[in-house]
Amino acid sequence: MPSPKLSTLAVQSGPRRHAHDALTGAVSLTSTYSFENTAELRRYFDGDLEREEYGRYGNPTVRGVEQKIAALDGAEACALFGSGMAAVTTSLLAVLKAGDHAVLTSDCYRRTRQFVGTFLKKLGVDSTLVEPGDFDALERAITPKTKLIVSESPTNPYLRVADLVKLAEVKSKHRGVLLFIDSTFATPVNQRPLELGADLCLHSATKYLGGHNDLLAGSVSGRAGLVQAIADLRGVLGGVLDPHSAYLLGRGLKTLPLRVRQHNANALAVAQWLEKQPAVQRVWYPGLESHPDHATARAQMSGFGGVVTFEVKGGIEAGSRLVDACRLARIAPSLGGVETLIEQPALMSFYELTTEQRLAIGIKDELIRLAVGVEDVDNIVGDLTRALDAAQSGGAR
Ligand SMILES: *Cc1c(COP(=O)(O)O)cnc(C)c1O
């Protein structure tokens, strides 16, 4: 038999036997675990007995899903958290200590940059931001104190693709430096950071892994010892995943390859269609030849994901008319669920900034971010056709 492929792992990996011979695993709703007697307790603490102790240190439902994600990521181990940010913050706190230094690519997830730039700074961890793709700047930024390179691919909202092989080459030239990749936008279906040389692979499981816009979760995968150190700190900081959400996540993961293939196909078709529309100034999608990172994306990704960003002519007002005219696409932050979502980054993640401040960090007012769902692509394009008409018929500004 050939080794199990991703679609098989998505369905089959994780615990095989369940209580009462049920085909699917139960939601283990318990905060704690009982011991038969003190002798059992002693055996457990002496390390002679593998079992659960207390909910903050482990839960069978959560562990089963961790096994599934580890299998999908091609990792020895995975740790799950109550959100993507709980996974980011706990991982970074586990790896870094006062006096250490981290390098981040400048288009990392905004809250990750905020956590490193302000919170870790208060704890005595310095950091340097480098432009993605500027490997000279990356080399220059690395000092003997550098312990971690943090990057993300593809990024929000321009879907920039970091060359993970080159990043791994740089990090392996420096002893003791780890490479941490936020691969949320790609999923294990489209991109394999650990196989390309990363040490830790992060997903906001809130997005594609869960896939149904009904839960918050985060995962980090990597070598067993490293993930165990992170899971140990999780037991202290407390950012655990609730078993209900873990169950939903495990359920969603079974169809991950199926869904991601549809997201990929729909988004590529929508991006190609948008590129032909006169009312659209520019389309950002790594699957388009016009995208600056198309070659890198083709080399390291097997699909280009479900997010498409575009610039609509007529600025923020035309963008709002477009978004308001959508019926199928709903106005909401987030991505990765089966539902198509649309938003103007200038009015969502960056609302509190002025146009000038937004431009300084590269966020144009005319940007629209579309998280393409798995609905029929003709209906998605139909919705956008009407919405683009509405955007342009709103009159000159
Ligand atoms: C959403 C997101 C996060 C944070 O995840 P939460 O589950 O919202 O905490 C981190 N990185 C990326 C790329 C994301 O899109």
Short mmCIF file of C-alpha atoms and ligand atoms in Angstrom, two decimals:
data_model
loop_
_atom_site.label_atom_id
_atom_site.label_comp_id
_atom_site.label_asym_id
_atom_site.label_seq_id
_atom_site.Cartn_x
_atom_site.Cartn_y
_atom_site.Cartn_z
CA MET A 1 0.00 0.00 0.00
CA PRO A 2 1.40 3.47 -0.76
CA SER A 3 1.98 5.67 2.30
CA PRO A 4 -1.18 7.53 3.31
CA LYS A 5 -1.78 10.72 1.36
CA LEU A 6 -3.14 13.92 2.86
CA SER A 7 -6.83 13.23 2.17
CA THR A 8 -6.46 9.84 3.85
CA LEU A 9 -4.60 11.30 6.84
CA ALA A 10 -7.26 13.98 7.22
CA VAL A 11 -9.95 11.34 7.63
CA GLN A 12 -8.06 8.47 9.25
CA SER A 13 -5.29 9.85 11.47
CA GLY A 14 -5.76 10.25 15.20
CA PRO A 15 -7.04 7.69 17.70
CA ARG A 16 -8.60 4.65 16.06
CA ARG A 17 -10.49 3.03 18.96
CA HIS A 18 -13.09 4.85 20.99
CA ALA A 19 -15.27 4.03 24.01
CA HIS A 20 -18.19 1.66 23.22
CA ASP A 21 -16.61 0.96 19.80
CA ALA A 22 -18.07 4.25 18.57
CA LEU A 23 -16.66 5.11 15.17
CA THR A 24 -16.07 8.73 16.15
CA GLY A 25 -14.43 10.00 19.32
CA ALA A 26 -16.41 11.52 22.16
CA VAL A 27 -16.24 15.08 23.43
CA SER A 28 -14.50 14.51 26.76
CA LEU A 29 -16.23 17.06 28.90
CA THR A 30 -14.25 16.96 32.09
CA SER A 31 -12.12 19.43 33.95
CA THR A 32 -10.27 16.80 35.93
CA TYR A 33 -9.49 13.06 36.06
CA SER A 34 -9.93 10.71 39.01
CA PHE A 35 -7.38 8.32 40.46
CA GLU A 36 -8.32 4.90 41.83
CA ASN A 37 -6.06 5.28 44.85
CA THR A 38 -2.91 7.03 46.01
CA ALA A 39 -0.76 4.22 44.62
CA GLU A 40 -2.02 5.11 41.13
CA LEU A 41 -1.31 8.76 41.84
CA ARG A 42 2.25 7.91 42.84
CA ARG A 43 2.79 5.76 39.78
CA TYR A 44 1.57 8.65 37.61
CA PHE A 45 3.85 11.21 39.20
CA ASP A 46 6.77 8.77 39.09
CA GLY A 47 6.28 8.62 35.33
CA ASP A 48 5.32 4.91 35.31
CA LEU A 49 1.76 5.54 34.14
CA GLU A 50 0.58 7.50 31.15
CA ARG A 51 -2.82 9.09 31.77
CA GLU A 52 -4.55 12.43 32.19
CA GLU A 53 -4.35 14.47 35.37
CA TYR A 54 -6.10 17.84 35.01
CA GLY A 55 -7.82 19.64 32.12
CA ARG A 56 -5.24 22.39 31.71
CA TYR A 57 -2.56 19.72 31.11
CA GLY A 58 -4.45 17.57 28.66
CA ASN A 59 -7.75 16.30 27.30
CA PRO A 60 -8.30 13.19 25.13
CA THR A 61 -10.48 15.01 22.59
CA VAL A 62 -7.87 17.72 22.20
CA ARG A 63 -5.03 15.18 22.02
CA GLY A 64 -6.77 13.28 19.24
CA VAL A 65 -6.99 16.44 17.14
CA GLU A 66 -3.37 17.29 17.92
CA GLN A 67 -2.40 13.90 16.47
CA LYS A 68 -4.38 14.62 13.33
CA ILE A 69 -2.79 18.05 12.79
CA ALA A 70 0.69 16.63 13.48
CA ALA A 71 0.02 14.00 10.78
CA LEU A 72 -1.18 16.66 8.34
CA ASP A 73 1.76 18.97 9.05
CA GLY A 74 4.21 16.06 8.76
CA ALA A 75 5.36 16.80 12.33
CA GLU A 76 6.35 14.68 15.32
CA ALA A 77 3.95 16.60 17.53
CA CYS A 78 1.37 19.38 17.68
CA ALA A 79 -0.03 21.49 20.50
CA LEU A 80 -3.46 23.10 20.30
CA PHE A 81 -4.54 26.36 21.89
CA GLY A 82 -7.71 28.36 22.45
CA SER A 83 -6.86 30.73 19.58
CA GLY A 84 -4.16 31.37 17.00
CA MET A 85 -2.79 34.19 19.14
CA ALA A 86 -2.62 31.93 22.21
CA ALA A 87 -0.51 29.58 20.06
CA VAL A 88 1.72 32.44 18.87
CA THR A 89 2.25 34.05 22.25
CA THR A 90 2.83 30.81 24.16
CA SER A 91 5.25 29.49 21.51
CA LEU A 92 7.29 32.69 21.44
CA LEU A 93 7.37 32.93 25.23
CA ALA A 94 8.53 29.31 25.42
CA VAL A 95 11.39 29.87 22.96
CA LEU A 96 12.60 33.36 23.93
CA LYS A 97 13.99 34.76 27.18
CA ALA A 98 15.28 38.15 28.34
CA GLY A 99 18.38 39.15 26.39
CA ASP A 100 17.37 37.17 23.30
CA HIS A 101 16.66 38.73 19.92
CA ALA A 102 14.08 37.87 17.26
CA VAL A 103 13.82 38.86 13.61
CA LEU A 104 10.36 39.31 12.08
CA THR A 105 9.37 39.91 8.50
CA SER A 106 7.49 43.19 8.44
CA ASP A 107 4.25 41.85 6.96
CA CYS A 108 3.64 39.31 9.73
CA TYR A 109 0.19 39.14 11.31
CA ARG A 110 -0.42 42.48 12.99
CA ARG A 111 -1.02 41.10 16.50
CA THR A 112 2.13 38.96 16.29
CA ARG A 113 4.16 42.08 15.47
CA GLN A 114 2.43 43.94 18.28
CA PHE A 115 3.17 41.14 20.76
CA VAL A 116 6.85 40.98 19.81
CA GLY A 117 7.38 44.73 19.38
CA THR A 118 5.71 45.87 22.59
CA PHE A 119 5.07 43.00 24.98
CA LEU A 120 8.23 40.92 24.47
CA LYS A 121 10.20 44.16 24.43
CA LYS A 122 8.97 44.85 27.96
CA LEU A 123 10.32 41.43 28.96
CA GLY A 124 13.75 42.27 27.54
CA VAL A 125 13.49 40.55 24.15
CA ASP A 126 14.68 42.79 21.32
CA SER A 127 13.47 42.41 17.78
CA THR A 128 14.23 43.67 14.28
CA LEU A 129 11.72 43.99 11.44
CA VAL A 130 13.01 43.17 7.96
CA GLU A 131 11.29 43.54 4.63
CA PRO A 132 10.10 40.18 3.31
CA GLY A 133 12.35 38.96 0.50
CA ASP A 134 15.31 41.13 1.59
CA PHE A 135 17.72 38.35 2.55
CA ASP A 136 20.68 40.73 2.88
CA ALA A 137 18.76 42.69 5.49
CA LEU A 138 17.85 39.42 7.21
CA GLU A 139 21.51 38.34 7.36
CA ARG A 140 22.48 41.76 8.72
CA ALA A 141 19.74 41.62 11.35
CA ILE A 142 20.95 38.33 12.83
CA THR A 143 23.23 38.75 15.86
CA PRO A 144 24.72 36.21 18.29
CA LYS A 145 21.65 36.92 20.45
CA THR A 146 19.17 36.00 17.73
CA LYS A 147 17.15 32.92 18.69
CA LEU A 148 14.19 33.11 16.35
CA ILE A 149 13.16 34.14 12.85
CA VAL A 150 9.41 34.70 12.59
CA SER A 151 7.80 34.84 9.19
CA GLU A 152 4.50 34.20 7.53
CA SER A 153 3.44 33.04 4.11
CA PRO A 154 1.26 33.95 2.32
CA THR A 155 0.64 37.26 4.09
CA ASN A 156 -2.30 39.56 4.57
CA PRO A 157 -3.57 41.42 2.58
CA TYR A 158 -1.19 41.25 -0.42
CA LEU A 159 -0.59 37.48 -0.29
CA ARG A 160 3.16 37.95 -0.39
CA VAL A 161 4.94 34.59 -0.44
CA ALA A 162 8.15 34.21 1.58
CA ASP A 163 10.82 31.94 0.09
CA LEU A 164 10.81 29.35 2.87
CA VAL A 165 13.76 27.39 1.50
CA LYS A 166 15.93 30.53 1.52
CA LEU A 167 14.72 31.45 5.01
CA ALA A 168 15.67 27.96 6.20
CA GLU A 169 19.11 28.29 4.54
CA VAL A 170 19.76 31.54 6.36
CA LYS A 171 18.67 30.16 9.72
CA SER A 172 20.75 26.98 9.36
CA LYS A 173 23.88 29.10 8.91
CA HIS A 174 23.36 30.37 12.46
CA ARG A 175 23.52 27.89 15.31
CA GLY A 176 20.67 27.95 17.77
CA VAL A 177 18.32 29.99 15.59
CA LEU A 178 14.82 28.58 15.05
CA LEU A 179 12.51 29.34 12.13
CA PHE A 180 8.85 29.89 13.02
CA ILE A 181 6.40 30.05 10.12
CA ASP A 182 2.79 31.18 10.35
CA SER A 183 1.28 29.09 7.55
CA THR A 184 -2.36 29.93 8.29
CA PHE A 185 -3.22 31.20 4.80
CA ALA A 186 -1.69 28.15 3.11
CA THR A 187 -2.85 25.17 5.24
CA PRO A 188 -0.94 21.85 5.19
CA VAL A 189 -2.62 21.14 1.85
CA ASN A 190 -0.95 23.98 -0.03
CA GLN A 191 2.37 24.39 1.79
CA ARG A 192 4.67 22.24 3.95
CA PRO A 193 6.91 24.57 6.01
CA LEU A 194 8.43 21.81 8.17
CA GLU A 195 9.49 19.85 5.09
CA LEU A 196 11.07 23.03 3.70
CA GLY A 197 13.20 23.50 6.83
CA ALA A 198 11.08 25.40 9.36
CA ASP A 199 11.26 24.34 13.01
CA LEU A 200 7.75 25.36 14.01
CA CYS A 201 4.63 25.63 11.87
CA LEU A 202 1.72 27.67 13.16
CA HIS A 203 -1.89 27.73 12.04
CA SER A 204 -4.71 29.89 13.24
CA ALA A 205 -7.04 26.87 13.16
CA THR A 206 -9.88 29.39 13.37
CA LYS A 207 -9.44 29.76 9.62
CA TYR A 208 -9.13 26.85 7.15
CA LEU A 209 -8.40 24.01 9.59
CA GLY A 210 -11.71 24.52 11.38
CA GLY A 211 -13.16 25.77 8.15
CA HIS A 212 -16.72 26.57 9.19
CA ASN A 213 -16.42 29.94 10.96
CA ASP A 214 -17.67 28.37 14.19
CA LEU A 215 -14.62 28.15 16.46
CA LEU A 216 -11.39 29.80 17.58
CA ALA A 217 -8.24 27.66 17.85
CA GLY A 218 -4.53 27.71 17.12
CA SER A 219 -1.92 25.01 16.54
CA VAL A 220 1.84 24.76 16.56
CA SER A 221 3.66 21.73 15.13
CA GLY A 222 7.29 20.66 15.15
CA ARG A 223 9.78 18.33 16.82
CA ALA A 224 8.43 16.52 19.89
CA GLY A 225 10.79 18.12 22.43
CA LEU A 226 10.16 21.64 21.20
CA VAL A 227 6.39 21.19 21.09
CA GLN A 228 6.47 19.63 24.58
CA ALA A 229 8.25 22.71 25.95
CA ILE A 230 5.53 24.87 24.41
CA ALA A 231 2.76 22.60 25.74
CA ASP A 232 4.34 22.73 29.22
CA LEU A 233 4.15 26.53 29.14
CA ARG A 234 0.55 26.27 27.91
CA GLY A 235 -0.16 24.44 31.16
CA VAL A 236 1.16 27.51 33.01
CA LEU A 237 -0.29 30.30 30.87
CA GLY A 238 -3.57 28.45 30.44
CA GLY A 239 -4.48 29.13 26.80
CA VAL A 240 -5.98 25.65 26.31
CA LEU A 241 -8.55 24.63 23.71
CA ASP A 242 -12.01 23.70 24.97
CA PRO A 243 -13.02 20.09 24.10
CA HIS A 244 -16.21 21.23 22.33
CA SER A 245 -14.20 23.37 19.92
CA ALA A 246 -11.61 20.61 19.61
CA TYR A 247 -14.33 18.22 18.49
CA LEU A 248 -15.58 20.67 15.87
CA LEU A 249 -12.01 21.26 14.71
CA GLY A 250 -11.37 17.52 14.34
CA ARG A 251 -14.60 17.19 12.39
CA GLY A 252 -13.69 20.08 10.12
CA LEU A 253 -10.21 18.67 9.50
CA LYS A 254 -11.61 15.53 7.91
CA THR A 255 -12.70 17.61 4.90
CA LEU A 256 -9.71 20.00 4.88
CA PRO A 257 -8.15 18.71 1.63
CA LEU A 258 -11.56 18.61 -0.03
CA ARG A 259 -12.42 22.15 1.03
CA VAL A 260 -9.01 23.63 0.27
CA ARG A 261 -9.09 22.24 -3.27
CA GLN A 262 -12.40 24.05 -3.77
CA HIS A 263 -11.12 27.28 -2.15
CA ASN A 264 -8.06 27.11 -4.46
CA ALA A 265 -10.11 26.56 -7.60
CA ASN A 266 -12.74 29.18 -6.76
CA ALA A 267 -10.19 31.83 -5.75
CA LEU A 268 -8.08 31.30 -8.87
CA ALA A 269 -11.16 31.62 -11.09
CA VAL A 270 -12.33 34.74 -9.22
CA ALA A 271 -8.85 36.31 -9.39
CA GLN A 272 -8.57 35.66 -13.13
CA TRP A 273 -12.04 37.11 -13.68
CA LEU A 274 -11.35 40.19 -11.52
CA GLU A 275 -8.18 40.88 -13.49
CA LYS A 276 -10.30 41.36 -16.62
CA GLN A 277 -12.75 43.83 -15.05
CA PRO A 278 -12.27 47.48 -16.10
CA ALA A 279 -13.44 48.68 -12.66
CA VAL A 280 -10.60 46.78 -11.00
CA GLN A 281 -7.21 48.48 -10.83
CA ARG A 282 -5.15 45.56 -9.64
CA VAL A 283 -5.53 42.02 -8.33
CA TRP A 284 -3.25 40.38 -5.77
CA TYR A 285 -3.31 36.57 -5.89
CA PRO A 286 -0.17 34.39 -5.85
CA GLY A 287 -1.68 32.13 -8.51
CA LEU A 288 -1.68 34.99 -11.04
CA GLU A 289 1.38 35.61 -13.18
CA SER A 290 1.02 39.31 -12.35
CA HIS A 291 1.72 38.64 -8.65
CA PRO A 292 5.30 39.59 -7.65
CA ASP A 293 5.81 36.25 -5.86
CA HIS A 294 4.18 34.00 -8.44
CA ALA A 295 7.41 32.10 -9.18
CA THR A 296 8.12 31.43 -5.49
CA ALA A 297 4.51 30.44 -4.93
CA ARG A 298 4.66 27.97 -7.83
CA ALA A 299 7.88 26.48 -6.48
CA GLN A 300 6.77 25.96 -2.90
CA MET A 301 2.97 25.75 -2.93
CA SER A 302 0.68 23.16 -4.45
CA GLY A 303 -2.28 25.54 -4.48
CA PHE A 304 -2.58 29.27 -3.93
CA GLY A 305 -5.29 29.49 -1.27
CA GLY A 306 -8.67 31.10 -0.98
CA VAL A 307 -7.90 34.77 -0.35
CA VAL A 308 -7.93 37.30 -3.19
CA THR A 309 -7.20 41.00 -2.66
CA PHE A 310 -7.99 43.65 -5.25
CA GLU A 311 -8.03 47.41 -5.74
CA VAL A 312 -11.28 48.88 -6.97
CA LYS A 313 -11.32 52.12 -8.94
CA GLY A 314 -12.96 55.00 -7.05
CA GLY A 315 -11.26 54.62 -3.66
CA ILE A 316 -12.82 53.90 -0.31
CA GLU A 317 -16.35 55.04 -1.28
CA ALA A 318 -16.54 52.87 -4.37
CA GLY A 319 -15.15 50.03 -2.26
CA SER A 320 -17.90 50.52 0.32
CA ARG A 321 -20.57 50.56 -2.40
CA LEU A 322 -19.15 47.30 -3.75
CA VAL A 323 -19.04 45.62 -0.35
CA ASP A 324 -22.53 46.89 0.54
CA ALA A 325 -23.98 45.57 -2.74
CA CYS A 326 -22.76 42.01 -2.14
CA ARG A 327 -25.45 39.53 -1.18
CA LEU A 328 -23.62 36.20 -1.20
CA ALA A 329 -20.36 37.58 0.20
CA ARG A 330 -20.88 38.71 3.81
CA ILE A 331 -19.05 41.59 5.48
CA ALA A 332 -16.83 40.10 8.18
CA PRO A 333 -13.20 39.82 9.24
CA SER A 334 -11.56 36.37 9.11
CA LEU A 335 -11.14 33.87 6.30
CA GLY A 336 -10.90 30.17 5.69
CA GLY A 337 -14.49 29.18 6.30
CA VAL A 338 -16.90 27.75 3.77
CA GLU A 339 -18.72 31.11 3.54
CA THR A 340 -17.38 33.82 1.22
CA LEU A 341 -16.46 36.91 3.25
CA ILE A 342 -15.57 40.39 2.03
CA GLU A 343 -14.01 43.39 3.72
CA GLN A 344 -12.19 46.66 3.14
CA PRO A 345 -8.96 46.43 5.18
CA ALA A 346 -9.05 50.23 5.58
CA LEU A 347 -12.40 49.95 7.36
CA MET A 348 -11.72 46.71 9.23
CA SER A 349 -8.28 45.88 10.62
CA PHE A 350 -6.91 49.39 10.09
CA TYR A 351 -9.96 51.57 10.82
CA GLU A 352 -8.36 53.61 13.58
CA LEU A 353 -5.53 54.82 11.32
CA THR A 354 -5.71 57.83 8.98
CA THR A 355 -5.36 57.36 5.21
CA GLU A 356 -1.75 58.61 5.49
CA GLN A 357 -0.90 56.23 8.34
CA ARG A 358 -2.42 53.36 6.43
CA LEU A 359 -0.49 54.24 3.29
CA ALA A 360 2.73 54.32 5.32
CA ILE A 361 2.21 50.62 6.11
CA GLY A 362 1.05 49.87 2.58
CA ILE A 363 -2.71 49.64 3.15
CA LYS A 364 -4.46 51.47 0.34
CA ASP A 365 -8.01 52.75 0.78
CA GLU A 366 -9.14 51.04 -2.42
CA LEU A 367 -8.23 47.54 -1.21
CA ILE A 368 -10.89 44.85 -0.97
CA ARG A 369 -10.08 41.50 0.62
CA LEU A 370 -12.18 38.59 -0.46
CA ALA A 371 -12.04 35.31 1.46
CA VAL A 372 -13.47 33.09 -1.25
CA GLY A 373 -15.68 30.32 0.11
CA VAL A 374 -16.70 26.99 -1.35
CA GLU A 375 -20.01 28.09 -2.89
CA ASP A 376 -20.48 27.65 -6.63
CA VAL A 377 -18.00 29.93 -8.34
CA ASP A 378 -20.61 31.16 -10.86
CA ASN A 379 -22.68 32.50 -7.97
CA ILE A 380 -19.65 34.17 -6.38
CA VAL A 381 -18.73 35.83 -9.69
CA GLY A 382 -22.39 36.78 -10.23
CA ASP A 383 -22.45 38.50 -6.84
CA LEU A 384 -19.25 40.40 -7.62
CA THR A 385 -20.51 41.37 -11.09
CA ARG A 386 -23.52 43.10 -9.57
CA ALA A 387 -21.43 44.61 -6.78
CA LEU A 388 -18.83 46.03 -9.19
CA ASP A 389 -21.65 47.62 -11.21
CA ALA A 390 -23.04 49.17 -8.06
CA ALA A 391 -19.59 50.45 -7.09
CA GLN A 392 -19.14 52.22 -10.42
CA SER A 393 -22.70 53.57 -10.74
CA GLY A 394 -22.40 55.46 -7.49
CA GLY A 395 -21.30 58.55 -9.42
CA ALA A 396 -18.00 60.43 -9.41
CA ARG A 397 -16.60 61.41 -6.06
C1 LIG B 1 -6.22 35.01 12.30
C2 LIG B 1 -4.75 34.89 12.24
C3 LIG B 1 -3.98 34.77 13.40
C4 LIG B 1 -4.59 34.81 14.78
O1 LIG B 1 -5.44 33.74 14.99
P1 LIG B 1 -6.71 33.80 15.99
O2 LIG B 1 -7.24 32.43 15.88
O3 LIG B 1 -7.62 34.86 15.48
O4 LIG B 1 -6.17 34.16 17.33
C5 LIG B 1 -2.62 34.61 13.27
N1 LIG B 1 -2.03 34.60 12.06
C6 LIG B 1 -2.74 34.74 10.93
C7 LIG B 1 -2.04 34.73 9.63
C8 LIG B 1 -4.12 34.88 10.97
O5 LIG B 1 -4.81 35.03 9.85
#
